[in-house]
mmCIF file of N, CA and C in Angstrom:
data_model
loop_
_atom_site.group_PDB
_atom_site.id
_atom_site.type_symbol
_atom_site.label_atom_id
_atom_site.label_comp_id
_atom_site.label_asym_id
_atom_site.label_seq_id
_atom_site.Cartn_x
_atom_site.Cartn_y
_atom_site.Cartn_z
ATOM 1 N N GLY A 818 19.787 -40.567 -45.226
ATOM 2 C CA GLY A 818 18.546 -39.957 -45.586
ATOM 3 C C GLY A 818 18.640 -39.148 -46.860
ATOM 4 N N ALA A 819 19.647 -38.251 -46.960
ATOM 5 C CA ALA A 819 19.751 -37.375 -48.128
ATOM 6 C C ALA A 819 20.149 -38.170 -49.361
ATOM 7 N N ILE A 820 21.001 -39.166 -49.204
ATOM 8 C CA ILE A 820 21.441 -39.971 -50.349
ATOM 9 C C ILE A 820 20.260 -40.757 -50.904
ATOM 10 N N ASN A 821 19.449 -41.331 -50.015
ATOM 11 C CA ASN A 821 18.263 -42.062 -50.468
ATOM 12 C C ASN A 821 17.306 -41.150 -51.221
ATOM 13 N N MET A 822 17.148 -39.931 -50.729
ATOM 14 C CA MET A 822 16.252 -38.994 -51.388
ATOM 15 C C MET A 822 16.784 -38.615 -52.772
ATOM 16 N N LEU A 823 18.079 -38.345 -52.863
ATOM 17 C CA LEU A 823 18.651 -37.931 -54.146
ATOM 18 C C LEU A 823 18.685 -39.069 -55.155
ATOM 19 N N GLU A 824 18.738 -40.319 -54.681
ATOM 20 C CA GLU A 824 18.751 -41.467 -55.583
ATOM 21 C C GLU A 824 17.350 -41.932 -55.951
ATOM 22 N N SER A 825 16.316 -41.314 -55.404
ATOM 23 C CA SER A 825 14.943 -41.717 -55.665
ATOM 24 C C SER A 825 14.570 -41.454 -57.119
ATOM 25 N N LYS A 826 13.676 -42.287 -57.643
ATOM 26 C CA LYS A 826 13.225 -42.111 -59.026
ATOM 27 C C LYS A 826 12.258 -40.933 -59.152
ATOM 28 N N ASN A 827 11.803 -40.398 -58.048
ATOM 29 C CA ASN A 827 10.880 -39.267 -58.065
ATOM 30 C C ASN A 827 11.591 -37.917 -58.006
ATOM 31 N N ILE A 828 12.911 -37.910 -57.947
ATOM 32 C CA ILE A 828 13.695 -36.675 -57.920
ATOM 33 C C ILE A 828 14.294 -36.455 -59.305
ATOM 34 N N TYR A 829 14.122 -35.261 -59.846
ATOM 35 C CA TYR A 829 14.630 -34.924 -61.170
ATOM 36 C C TYR A 829 15.557 -33.723 -61.058
ATOM 37 N N SER A 830 16.566 -33.695 -61.916
ATOM 38 C CA SER A 830 17.461 -32.537 -61.941
ATOM 39 C C SER A 830 17.905 -32.309 -63.379
ATOM 40 N N LYS A 831 18.122 -31.054 -63.707
ATOM 41 C CA LYS A 831 18.582 -30.663 -65.042
ATOM 42 C C LYS A 831 19.463 -29.435 -64.892
ATOM 43 N N ASN A 832 20.303 -29.233 -65.886
ATOM 44 C CA ASN A 832 21.121 -28.042 -65.958
ATOM 45 C C ASN A 832 20.236 -26.894 -66.435
ATOM 46 N N LEU A 833 20.370 -25.743 -65.839
ATOM 47 C CA LEU A 833 19.541 -24.604 -66.218
ATOM 48 C C LEU A 833 19.805 -24.125 -67.639
ATOM 49 N N CYS A 834 20.948 -24.454 -68.185
ATOM 50 C CA CYS A 834 21.260 -24.058 -69.561
ATOM 51 C C CYS A 834 20.599 -24.993 -70.583
ATOM 52 N N ASP A 835 20.139 -26.152 -70.141
ATOM 53 C CA ASP A 835 19.511 -27.145 -71.025
ATOM 54 C C ASP A 835 17.994 -26.948 -71.012
ATOM 55 N N ILE A 836 17.535 -25.916 -71.712
ATOM 56 C CA ILE A 836 16.119 -25.548 -71.709
ATOM 57 C C ILE A 836 15.258 -26.671 -72.300
ATOM 58 N N GLU A 837 15.699 -27.259 -73.403
ATOM 59 C CA GLU A 837 14.911 -28.320 -74.040
ATOM 60 C C GLU A 837 14.800 -29.542 -73.126
ATOM 61 N N GLY A 838 15.882 -29.872 -72.453
ATOM 62 C CA GLY A 838 15.845 -30.991 -71.510
ATOM 63 C C GLY A 838 14.891 -30.721 -70.356
ATOM 64 N N ILE A 839 14.868 -29.487 -69.889
ATOM 65 C CA ILE A 839 13.952 -29.109 -68.812
ATOM 66 C C ILE A 839 12.507 -29.234 -69.283
ATOM 67 N N LYS A 840 12.236 -28.769 -70.513
ATOM 68 C CA LYS A 840 10.876 -28.859 -71.046
ATOM 69 C C LYS A 840 10.439 -30.313 -71.167
ATOM 70 N N ALA A 841 11.334 -31.175 -71.645
ATOM 71 C CA ALA A 841 10.998 -32.594 -71.790
ATOM 72 C C ALA A 841 10.738 -33.233 -70.433
ATOM 73 N N THR A 842 11.553 -32.902 -69.455
ATOM 74 C CA THR A 842 11.363 -33.450 -68.111
ATOM 75 C C THR A 842 10.051 -32.951 -67.510
ATOM 76 N N MET A 843 9.735 -31.686 -67.704
ATOM 77 C CA MET A 843 8.490 -31.131 -67.179
ATOM 78 C C MET A 843 7.283 -31.810 -67.809
ATOM 79 N N LYS A 844 7.338 -32.074 -69.125
ATOM 80 C CA LYS A 844 6.229 -32.773 -69.783
ATOM 81 C C LYS A 844 6.082 -34.188 -69.228
ATOM 82 N N LYS A 845 7.203 -34.823 -68.966
ATOM 83 C CA LYS A 845 7.187 -36.186 -68.443
ATOM 84 C C LYS A 845 6.617 -36.222 -67.026
ATOM 85 N N VAL A 846 7.014 -35.255 -66.219
ATOM 86 C CA VAL A 846 6.614 -35.238 -64.817
ATOM 87 C C VAL A 846 5.176 -34.754 -64.652
ATOM 88 N N ALA A 847 4.791 -33.718 -65.376
ATOM 89 C CA ALA A 847 3.490 -33.082 -65.169
ATOM 90 C C ALA A 847 2.334 -33.982 -65.605
ATOM 91 N N LYS A 848 2.452 -34.635 -66.724
ATOM 92 C CA LYS A 848 1.396 -35.516 -67.245
ATOM 93 C C LYS A 848 0.044 -34.816 -67.201
ATOM 94 N N ILE A 849 -0.033 -33.691 -67.854
ATOM 95 C CA ILE A 849 -1.242 -32.874 -67.844
ATOM 96 C C ILE A 849 -2.410 -33.595 -68.509
ATOM 97 N N ASP A 850 -2.139 -34.540 -69.384
ATOM 98 C CA ASP A 850 -3.213 -35.215 -70.102
ATOM 99 C C ASP A 850 -4.100 -36.064 -69.188
ATOM 100 N N ARG A 851 -3.702 -36.269 -67.938
ATOM 101 C CA ARG A 851 -4.526 -37.040 -67.009
ATOM 102 C C ARG A 851 -5.648 -36.214 -66.410
ATOM 103 N N LEU A 852 -5.597 -34.902 -66.581
ATOM 104 C CA LEU A 852 -6.630 -34.046 -66.014
ATOM 105 C C LEU A 852 -7.908 -34.170 -66.829
ATOM 106 N N PRO A 853 -9.070 -34.040 -66.187
ATOM 107 C CA PRO A 853 -10.324 -34.114 -66.938
ATOM 108 C C PRO A 853 -10.486 -32.891 -67.845
ATOM 109 N N ASP A 854 -11.287 -33.056 -68.902
ATOM 110 C CA ASP A 854 -11.527 -31.945 -69.835
ATOM 111 C C ASP A 854 -12.332 -30.831 -69.200
ATOM 112 N N ASP A 855 -13.253 -31.183 -68.326
ATOM 113 C CA ASP A 855 -14.036 -30.165 -67.630
ATOM 114 C C ASP A 855 -14.321 -30.649 -66.211
ATOM 115 N N ASN A 856 -14.832 -29.745 -65.398
ATOM 116 C CA ASN A 856 -15.100 -30.066 -63.997
ATOM 117 C C ASN A 856 -16.557 -30.459 -63.832
ATOM 118 N N SER A 857 -16.815 -31.398 -62.934
ATOM 119 C CA SER A 857 -18.187 -31.808 -62.663
ATOM 120 C C SER A 857 -18.878 -30.758 -61.800
ATOM 121 N N ASN A 858 -20.189 -30.789 -61.802
ATOM 122 C CA ASN A 858 -20.964 -29.854 -60.991
ATOM 123 C C ASN A 858 -20.664 -30.081 -59.509
ATOM 124 N N GLU A 859 -20.566 -31.342 -59.108
ATOM 125 C CA GLU A 859 -20.267 -31.668 -57.715
ATOM 126 C C GLU A 859 -18.882 -31.144 -57.315
ATOM 127 N N GLY A 860 -17.919 -31.299 -58.221
ATOM 128 C CA GLY A 860 -16.580 -30.792 -57.942
ATOM 129 C C GLY A 860 -16.559 -29.287 -57.765
ATOM 130 N N MET A 861 -17.304 -28.594 -58.607
ATOM 131 C CA MET A 861 -17.363 -27.128 -58.490
ATOM 132 C C MET A 861 -18.042 -26.701 -57.190
ATOM 133 N N GLN A 862 -19.066 -27.439 -56.759
ATOM 134 C CA GLN A 862 -19.733 -27.124 -55.492
ATOM 135 C C GLN A 862 -18.797 -27.345 -54.313
ATOM 136 N N ILE A 863 -17.996 -28.399 -54.380
ATOM 137 C CA ILE A 863 -17.037 -28.668 -53.306
ATOM 138 C C ILE A 863 -15.998 -27.553 -53.222
ATOM 139 N N VAL A 864 -15.503 -27.121 -54.385
ATOM 140 C CA VAL A 864 -14.526 -26.029 -54.396
ATOM 141 C C VAL A 864 -15.153 -24.748 -53.865
ATOM 142 N N GLN A 865 -16.413 -24.479 -54.244
ATOM 143 C CA GLN A 865 -17.090 -23.272 -53.759
ATOM 144 C C GLN A 865 -17.269 -23.326 -52.242
ATOM 145 N N MET A 866 -17.668 -24.485 -51.714
ATOM 146 C CA MET A 866 -17.817 -24.627 -50.262
ATOM 147 C C MET A 866 -16.489 -24.446 -49.551
ATOM 148 N N ALA A 867 -15.421 -24.979 -50.137
ATOM 149 C CA ALA A 867 -14.098 -24.837 -49.519
ATOM 150 C C ALA A 867 -13.684 -23.368 -49.466
ATOM 151 N N TRP A 868 -13.902 -22.639 -50.568
ATOM 152 C CA TRP A 868 -13.522 -21.226 -50.576
ATOM 153 C C TRP A 868 -14.420 -20.405 -49.657
ATOM 154 N N ASP A 869 -15.693 -20.793 -49.521
ATOM 155 C CA ASP A 869 -16.559 -20.112 -48.561
ATOM 156 C C ASP A 869 -16.011 -20.261 -47.150
ATOM 157 N N LYS A 870 -15.558 -21.472 -46.827
ATOM 158 C CA LYS A 870 -14.985 -21.706 -45.490
ATOM 159 C C LYS A 870 -13.693 -20.923 -45.293
ATOM 160 N N VAL A 871 -12.885 -20.831 -46.345
ATOM 161 C CA VAL A 871 -11.655 -20.043 -46.254
ATOM 162 C C VAL A 871 -11.994 -18.583 -45.971
ATOM 163 N N ASP A 872 -13.002 -18.049 -46.660
ATOM 164 C CA ASP A 872 -13.404 -16.659 -46.434
ATOM 165 C C ASP A 872 -13.925 -16.448 -45.016
ATOM 166 N N ILE A 873 -14.711 -17.397 -44.521
ATOM 167 C CA ILE A 873 -15.248 -17.288 -43.160
ATOM 168 C C ILE A 873 -14.112 -17.338 -42.140
ATOM 169 N N PHE A 874 -13.188 -18.266 -42.311
ATOM 170 C CA PHE A 874 -12.066 -18.388 -41.367
ATOM 171 C C PHE A 874 -11.182 -17.148 -41.400
ATOM 172 N N ASN A 875 -10.946 -16.593 -42.589
ATOM 173 C CA ASN A 875 -10.128 -15.374 -42.675
ATOM 174 C C ASN A 875 -10.815 -14.205 -41.984
ATOM 175 N N SER A 876 -12.117 -14.080 -42.173
ATOM 176 C CA SER A 876 -12.859 -13.001 -41.518
ATOM 177 C C SER A 876 -12.832 -13.171 -40.002
ATOM 178 N N SER A 877 -13.074 -14.390 -39.542
ATOM 179 C CA SER A 877 -13.056 -14.642 -38.096
ATOM 180 C C SER A 877 -11.678 -14.397 -37.515
ATOM 181 N N SER A 878 -10.646 -14.846 -38.212
ATOM 182 C CA SER A 878 -9.296 -14.682 -37.674
ATOM 183 C C SER A 878 -8.905 -13.212 -37.606
ATOM 184 N N SER A 879 -9.376 -12.412 -38.545
ATOM 185 C CA SER A 879 -9.075 -10.981 -38.499
ATOM 186 C C SER A 879 -9.697 -10.334 -37.267
ATOM 187 N N SER A 880 -10.959 -10.669 -36.986
ATOM 188 C CA SER A 880 -11.599 -10.069 -35.813
ATOM 189 C C SER A 880 -10.978 -10.603 -34.521
ATOM 190 N N PHE A 881 -10.623 -11.883 -34.478
ATOM 191 C CA PHE A 881 -9.977 -12.434 -33.282
ATOM 192 C C PHE A 881 -8.602 -11.803 -33.062
ATOM 193 N N LYS A 882 -7.909 -11.483 -34.149
ATOM 194 C CA LYS A 882 -6.594 -10.848 -34.035
ATOM 195 C C LYS A 882 -6.728 -9.465 -33.411
ATOM 196 N N ILE A 883 -7.750 -8.721 -33.808
ATOM 197 C CA ILE A 883 -7.977 -7.390 -33.237
ATOM 198 C C ILE A 883 -8.314 -7.495 -31.756
ATOM 199 N N VAL A 884 -9.194 -8.441 -31.408
ATOM 200 C CA VAL A 884 -9.567 -8.635 -29.999
ATOM 201 C C VAL A 884 -8.343 -9.033 -29.183
ATOM 202 N N ALA A 885 -7.505 -9.902 -29.719
ATOM 203 C CA ALA A 885 -6.306 -10.329 -29.002
ATOM 204 C C ALA A 885 -5.355 -9.157 -28.761
ATOM 205 N N LYS A 886 -5.204 -8.291 -29.761
ATOM 206 C CA LYS A 886 -4.317 -7.130 -29.579
ATOM 207 C C LYS A 886 -4.874 -6.175 -28.531
ATOM 208 N N ILE A 887 -6.180 -5.961 -28.552
ATOM 209 C CA ILE A 887 -6.792 -5.053 -27.574
ATOM 210 C C ILE A 887 -6.645 -5.612 -26.161
ATOM 211 N N THR A 888 -6.910 -6.891 -25.984
ATOM 212 C CA THR A 888 -6.777 -7.469 -24.636
ATOM 213 C C THR A 888 -5.326 -7.505 -24.177
ATOM 214 N N TYR A 889 -4.391 -7.668 -25.102
ATOM 215 C CA TYR A 889 -2.974 -7.644 -24.736
ATOM 216 C C TYR A 889 -2.573 -6.257 -24.234
ATOM 217 N N VAL A 890 -3.024 -5.220 -24.928
ATOM 218 C CA VAL A 890 -2.726 -3.851 -24.493
ATOM 219 C C VAL A 890 -3.376 -3.586 -23.139
ATOM 220 N N ALA A 891 -4.613 -4.055 -22.958
ATOM 221 C CA ALA A 891 -5.284 -3.877 -21.664
ATOM 222 C C ALA A 891 -4.516 -4.579 -20.549
ATOM 223 N N LEU A 892 -4.000 -5.763 -20.833
ATOM 224 C CA LEU A 892 -3.207 -6.494 -19.847
ATOM 225 C C LEU A 892 -1.931 -5.723 -19.497
ATOM 226 N N LEU A 893 -1.279 -5.155 -20.503
ATOM 227 C CA LEU A 893 -0.075 -4.367 -20.232
ATOM 228 C C LEU A 893 -0.386 -3.137 -19.390
ATOM 229 N N VAL A 894 -1.478 -2.452 -19.707
ATOM 230 C CA VAL A 894 -1.861 -1.252 -18.944
ATOM 231 C C VAL A 894 -2.217 -1.638 -17.509
ATOM 232 N N LEU A 895 -2.928 -2.738 -17.340
ATOM 233 C CA LEU A 895 -3.280 -3.197 -15.997
ATOM 234 C C LEU A 895 -2.026 -3.559 -15.203
ATOM 235 N N GLY A 896 -1.088 -4.240 -15.824
ATOM 236 C CA GLY A 896 0.170 -4.576 -15.152
ATOM 237 C C GLY A 896 0.947 -3.339 -14.755
ATOM 238 N N LEU A 897 0.981 -2.354 -15.643
ATOM 239 C CA LEU A 897 1.658 -1.096 -15.337
ATOM 240 C C LEU A 897 0.976 -0.383 -14.178
ATOM 241 N N ALA A 898 -0.361 -0.351 -14.190
ATOM 242 C CA ALA A 898 -1.098 0.314 -13.110
ATOM 243 C C ALA A 898 -0.852 -0.374 -11.768
ATOM 244 N N VAL A 899 -0.848 -1.683 -11.746
ATOM 245 C CA VAL A 899 -0.587 -2.412 -10.499
ATOM 246 C C VAL A 899 0.828 -2.129 -10.002
ATOM 247 N N SER A 900 1.780 -2.101 -10.920
ATOM 248 C CA SER A 900 3.170 -1.828 -10.524
ATOM 249 C C SER A 900 3.311 -0.424 -9.952
ATOM 250 N N VAL A 901 2.715 0.558 -10.626
ATOM 251 C CA VAL A 901 2.819 1.948 -10.153
ATOM 252 C C VAL A 901 2.140 2.099 -8.792
ATOM 253 N N LEU A 902 0.951 1.538 -8.627
ATOM 254 C CA LEU A 902 0.262 1.641 -7.339
ATOM 255 C C LEU A 902 1.021 0.929 -6.227
ATOM 256 N N THR A 903 1.634 -0.192 -6.530
ATOM 257 C CA THR A 903 2.419 -0.910 -5.529
ATOM 258 C C THR A 903 3.619 -0.081 -5.085
ATOM 259 N N ILE A 904 4.327 0.495 -6.039
ATOM 260 C CA ILE A 904 5.502 1.322 -5.705
ATOM 261 C C ILE A 904 5.094 2.546 -4.905
ATOM 262 N N LEU A 905 4.010 3.203 -5.332
ATOM 263 C CA LEU A 905 3.559 4.390 -4.602
ATOM 264 C C LEU A 905 3.101 4.042 -3.185
ATOM 265 N N SER A 906 2.395 2.940 -3.042
ATOM 266 C CA SER A 906 1.906 2.585 -1.700
ATOM 267 C C SER A 906 3.041 2.144 -0.780
ATOM 268 N N LEU A 907 4.104 1.565 -1.346
ATOM 269 C CA LEU A 907 5.244 1.177 -0.518
ATOM 270 C C LEU A 907 6.083 2.386 -0.118
ATOM 271 N N ASN A 908 6.154 3.388 -0.982
ATOM 272 C CA ASN A 908 6.961 4.580 -0.681
ATOM 273 C C ASN A 908 6.233 5.565 0.224
ATOM 274 N N ALA A 909 4.933 5.621 0.137
ATOM 275 C CA ALA A 909 4.167 6.540 0.990
ATOM 276 C C ALA A 909 2.885 5.840 1.435
ATOM 277 N N PRO A 910 2.985 4.893 2.366
ATOM 278 C CA PRO A 910 1.799 4.108 2.730
ATOM 279 C C PRO A 910 0.701 4.926 3.400
ATOM 280 N N ASN A 911 1.043 5.951 4.160
ATOM 281 C CA ASN A 911 0.033 6.745 4.861
ATOM 282 C C ASN A 911 -0.724 7.656 3.926
ATOM 283 N N GLN A 912 -0.164 7.979 2.795
ATOM 284 C CA GLN A 912 -0.845 8.886 1.853
ATOM 285 C C GLN A 912 -2.006 8.189 1.153
ATOM 286 N N PHE A 913 -1.846 6.931 0.824
ATOM 287 C CA PHE A 913 -2.901 6.212 0.117
ATOM 288 C C PHE A 913 -3.803 5.407 1.042
ATOM 289 N N PHE A 914 -3.232 4.940 2.144
ATOM 290 C CA PHE A 914 -4.010 4.163 3.113
ATOM 291 C C PHE A 914 -3.770 4.763 4.492
ATOM 292 N N PRO A 915 -4.568 5.800 4.839
ATOM 293 C CA PRO A 915 -4.327 6.478 6.136
ATOM 294 C C PRO A 915 -4.543 5.520 7.316
ATOM 295 N N ALA A 916 -3.726 5.736 8.321
ATOM 296 C CA ALA A 916 -3.819 4.907 9.512
ATOM 297 C C ALA A 916 -5.117 5.202 10.260
ATOM 298 N N ASP A 917 -5.668 4.187 10.879
ATOM 299 C CA ASP A 917 -6.901 4.382 11.648
ATOM 300 C C ASP A 917 -6.590 5.225 12.890
ATOM 301 N N LYS A 918 -7.446 6.169 13.186
ATOM 302 C CA LYS A 918 -7.272 7.032 14.369
ATOM 303 C C LYS A 918 -8.282 6.627 15.427
ATOM 304 N N THR A 919 -8.172 5.427 15.876
ATOM 305 C CA THR A 919 -9.121 4.971 16.876
ATOM 306 C C THR A 919 -8.532 4.953 18.248
#
């Protein structure tokens, strides 16, 4: 697997001391001239819609994170309360649940 990846024509390597070679390889790989000169109106609307969704998801996730933390703490407190009441009722059953005097 690793040998095939390293022998691939899509993998490039250069010595860090060879700055000019790195620049030439980057120009070859990047091919910036294929990008359009400007963006279409439709493309800009798509990007705007995508970022709107990102903002909505981030806002929702923040509020869900707060709710999750609050419910987790409530669950821990409830578990602690059940444990304490169980221990107390087992150690002194007549104090919390008096016997019927019938």
